[in-house]
């Protein structure tokens, strides 16, 4: 058994971060999922709430290593 962790660039702030590819919040751009870091989620949620949109709630483990079979 092992663990998987992906390193990539946040679509929002362009900063590198690590995440679990199956759980990380993302946006679709040209049909492709683009990951969003925790800092960007925290930054955008007040604006979403003010506009009557649901807050983005990352799944547990979204920014942690994912166990592989």
XYZ file of N, CA, C and O in Angstrom:
276
model
N 0.845 -1.169 0.000
C 0.000 0.000 0.000
C 0.893 1.236 0.000
O 1.964 1.252 0.564
N 0.414 2.291 -0.649
C 1.178 3.527 -0.709
C 0.254 4.726 -0.690
O -0.956 4.601 -0.475
N 0.831 5.885 -0.919
C 0.073 7.130 -0.913
C 0.374 7.917 -2.181
O 1.459 7.831 -2.734
N -0.620 8.687 -2.607
C -0.455 9.508 -3.798
C -0.755 10.957 -3.418
O -1.721 11.246 -2.713
N 0.080 11.838 -3.879
C -0.116 13.268 -3.677
C 0.345 13.947 -4.957
O 1.412 13.648 -5.480
N -0.480 14.839 -5.478
C -0.160 15.519 -6.733
C 0.293 16.939 -6.420
O -0.274 17.596 -5.553
N 1.302 17.387 -7.114
C 1.728 18.784 -7.027
C 1.294 19.462 -8.317
O 1.467 18.922 -9.404
N 0.671 20.625 -8.161
C 0.215 21.344 -9.333
C 0.072 22.820 -9.033
O 0.383 23.281 -7.937
N -0.412 23.535 -10.019
C -0.586 24.986 -9.901
C -2.066 25.296 -9.708
O -2.922 24.758 -10.398
N -2.361 26.175 -8.755
C -3.731 26.600 -8.508
C -4.218 27.425 -9.705
O -3.508 28.311 -10.176
N -5.427 27.147 -10.162
C -5.978 27.899 -11.280
C -6.208 29.361 -10.900
O -6.052 30.252 -11.723
N -6.542 29.604 -9.625
C -6.851 30.962 -9.190
C -5.631 31.851 -9.016
O -5.539 32.921 -9.606
N -4.669 31.405 -8.205
C -3.531 32.258 -7.846
C -2.219 31.862 -8.530
O -1.209 32.544 -8.383
N -2.238 30.737 -9.230
C -1.062 30.241 -9.973
C 0.080 29.785 -9.068
O 1.183 29.536 -9.553
N -0.181 29.646 -7.761
C 0.847 29.171 -6.837
C 0.864 27.644 -6.815
O -0.183 27.000 -6.932
N 2.043 27.033 -6.655
C 2.097 25.573 -6.556
C 1.541 25.116 -5.215
O 1.675 25.811 -4.201
N 0.885 23.964 -5.229
C 0.393 23.358 -3.988
C 0.204 21.869 -4.224
O 0.260 21.397 -5.359
N 0.022 21.110 -3.149
C -0.191 19.671 -3.255
C -1.634 19.353 -2.902
O -2.259 20.049 -2.103
N -2.140 18.269 -3.518
C -3.546 17.932 -3.321
C -3.816 16.491 -3.720
O -3.016 15.855 -4.401
N -4.966 16.009 -3.285
C -5.472 14.712 -3.712
C -6.287 14.940 -4.980
O -7.279 15.669 -4.944
N -5.917 14.365 -6.097
C -6.578 14.676 -7.366
C -8.063 14.302 -7.408
O -8.828 14.921 -8.140
N -8.482 13.330 -6.636
C -9.884 12.915 -6.648
C -10.763 13.783 -5.756
O -11.984 13.751 -5.894
N -10.167 14.542 -4.833
C -10.956 15.264 -3.838
C -10.841 16.781 -3.904
O -11.677 17.485 -3.348
N -9.821 17.295 -4.547
C -9.559 18.736 -4.547
C -10.691 19.499 -5.251
O -11.221 19.041 -6.259
N -11.095 20.670 -4.725
C -12.060 21.497 -5.454
C -11.442 21.943 -6.782
O -10.229 22.161 -6.870
N -12.286 22.065 -7.780
C -11.772 22.439 -9.093
C -12.836 23.193 -9.879
O -14.002 23.214 -9.510
N -12.384 23.803 -10.959
C -13.281 24.449 -11.919
C -13.021 23.811 -13.276
O -11.921 23.334 -13.547
N -14.036 23.799 -14.116
C -13.870 23.267 -15.470
C -13.489 24.392 -16.412
O -14.145 25.417 -16.477
N -12.402 24.184 -17.111
C -11.927 25.139 -18.107
C -11.689 24.348 -19.388
O -10.856 23.435 -19.400
N -12.437 24.672 -20.420
C -12.339 23.945 -21.695
C -12.476 22.435 -21.497
O -11.732 21.649 -22.089
N -13.394 22.035 -20.603
C -13.659 20.621 -20.361
C -12.675 19.925 -19.455
O -12.796 18.732 -19.202
N -11.714 20.643 -18.940
C -10.672 20.049 -18.084
C -10.803 20.580 -16.660
O -11.029 21.778 -16.460
N -10.667 19.703 -15.658
C -10.707 20.118 -14.255
C -9.396 20.810 -13.883
O -8.321 20.265 -14.098
N -9.516 22.009 -13.318
C -8.338 22.754 -12.863
C -8.442 22.915 -11.345
O -9.459 23.393 -10.833
N -7.405 22.516 -10.596
C -7.472 22.527 -9.136
C -7.423 23.939 -8.544
O -6.831 24.852 -9.114
N -8.060 24.064 -7.376
C -8.095 25.334 -6.634
C -7.521 25.095 -5.232
O -7.935 24.173 -4.538
N -6.572 25.932 -4.821
C -5.930 25.775 -3.508
C -6.846 26.255 -2.378
O -7.826 26.971 -2.600
N -6.516 25.862 -1.176
C -7.301 26.218 0.007
C -7.359 27.733 0.202
O -8.401 28.287 0.557
N -6.266 28.442 -0.033
C -6.253 29.902 0.142
C -7.238 30.574 -0.811
O -7.948 31.517 -0.427
N -7.324 30.100 -2.041
C -8.268 30.685 -3.000
C -9.708 30.352 -2.621
O -10.604 31.183 -2.779
N -9.938 29.139 -2.132
C -11.281 28.777 -1.664
C -11.683 29.712 -0.529
O -12.791 30.260 -0.521
N -10.776 29.923 0.431
C -11.066 30.821 1.564
C -11.296 32.256 1.099
O -12.126 32.975 1.653
N -10.584 32.671 0.083
C -10.714 34.038 -0.418
C -12.022 34.252 -1.183
O -12.655 35.295 -1.095
N -12.476 33.256 -1.935
C -13.658 33.427 -2.781
C -14.975 33.146 -2.051
O -16.020 33.659 -2.453
N -14.950 32.361 -0.979
C -16.190 32.003 -0.306
C -17.004 33.189 0.214
O -18.224 33.188 0.054
N -16.407 34.220 0.817
C -17.233 35.363 1.243
C -17.961 36.031 0.075
O -19.122 36.430 0.202
N -17.312 36.125 -1.062
C -17.933 36.720 -2.243
C -19.070 35.844 -2.766
O -20.130 36.335 -3.139
N -18.846 34.536 -2.778
C -19.903 33.613 -3.209
C -21.116 33.741 -2.294
O -22.248 33.826 -2.775
N -20.857 33.761 -0.989
C -21.950 33.865 -0.015
C -22.719 35.177 -0.205
O -23.945 35.198 -0.195
N -22.011 36.268 -0.403
C -22.641 37.579 -0.606
C -23.486 37.608 -1.876
O -24.475 38.342 -1.952
N -23.126 36.799 -2.863
C -23.868 36.742 -4.115
C -24.945 35.658 -4.121
O -25.522 35.358 -5.162
N -25.178 35.050 -2.949
C -26.222 34.038 -2.847
C -25.847 32.679 -3.391
O -26.705 31.826 -3.591
N -24.562 32.453 -3.616
C -24.082 31.161 -4.108
C -23.620 30.305 -2.935
O -23.183 30.842 -1.907
N -23.670 28.993 -3.076
C -23.170 28.138 -1.997
C -21.654 28.267 -1.864
O -20.955 28.463 -2.864
N -21.180 28.170 -0.642
C -19.733 28.203 -0.415
C -19.107 26.912 -0.936
O -19.751 25.867 -0.959
N -17.870 27.005 -1.345
C -17.104 25.818 -1.728
C -16.632 25.172 -0.437
O -15.999 25.820 0.393
N -16.947 23.911 -0.265
C -16.545 23.172 0.929
C -15.666 21.994 0.489
O -16.184 20.980 0.018
N -14.347 22.159 0.623
C -13.460 21.065 0.218
C -13.787 19.776 0.969
O -14.124 19.802 2.155
N -13.717 18.672 0.281
C -13.937 17.382 0.908
C -12.807 17.074 1.882
O -11.666 17.540 1.691
N -13.094 16.309 2.935
C -12.021 15.910 3.855
C -10.905 15.208 3.076
O -11.173 14.348 2.237
N -9.682 15.600 3.332
C -8.536 14.995 2.670
C -8.176 15.605 1.326
O -7.266 15.123 0.655
N -8.851 16.666 0.925
C -8.604 17.257 -0.394
C -7.166 17.727 -0.575
O -6.653 17.730 -1.686
N -6.524 18.117 0.515
C -5.151 18.634 0.421
C -4.154 17.714 1.133
O -3.046 18.118 1.438
N -4.567 16.461 1.357
C -3.739 15.474 2.035
C -3.389 14.329 1.074
O -4.065 14.156 0.064
N -2.350 13.549 1.398
C -2.046 12.380 0.567
C -3.229 11.423 0.535
O -3.957 11.279 1.504
N -3.426 10.779 -0.598
C -4.515 9.833 -0.790
C -3.949 8.418 -0.757
O -2.974 8.129 -1.444
N -4.581 7.547 0.009
C -4.117 6.171 0.105
C -4.412 5.429 -1.190
O -5.489 5.540 -1.762
N -3.425 4.684 -1.653
C -3.579 3.878 -2.876
C -3.613 2.403 -2.500
O -2.891 1.978 -1.600
N -4.414 1.620 -3.213
C -4.466 0.169 -2.915
C -3.189 -0.528 -3.310
O -2.416 -0.107 -4.074
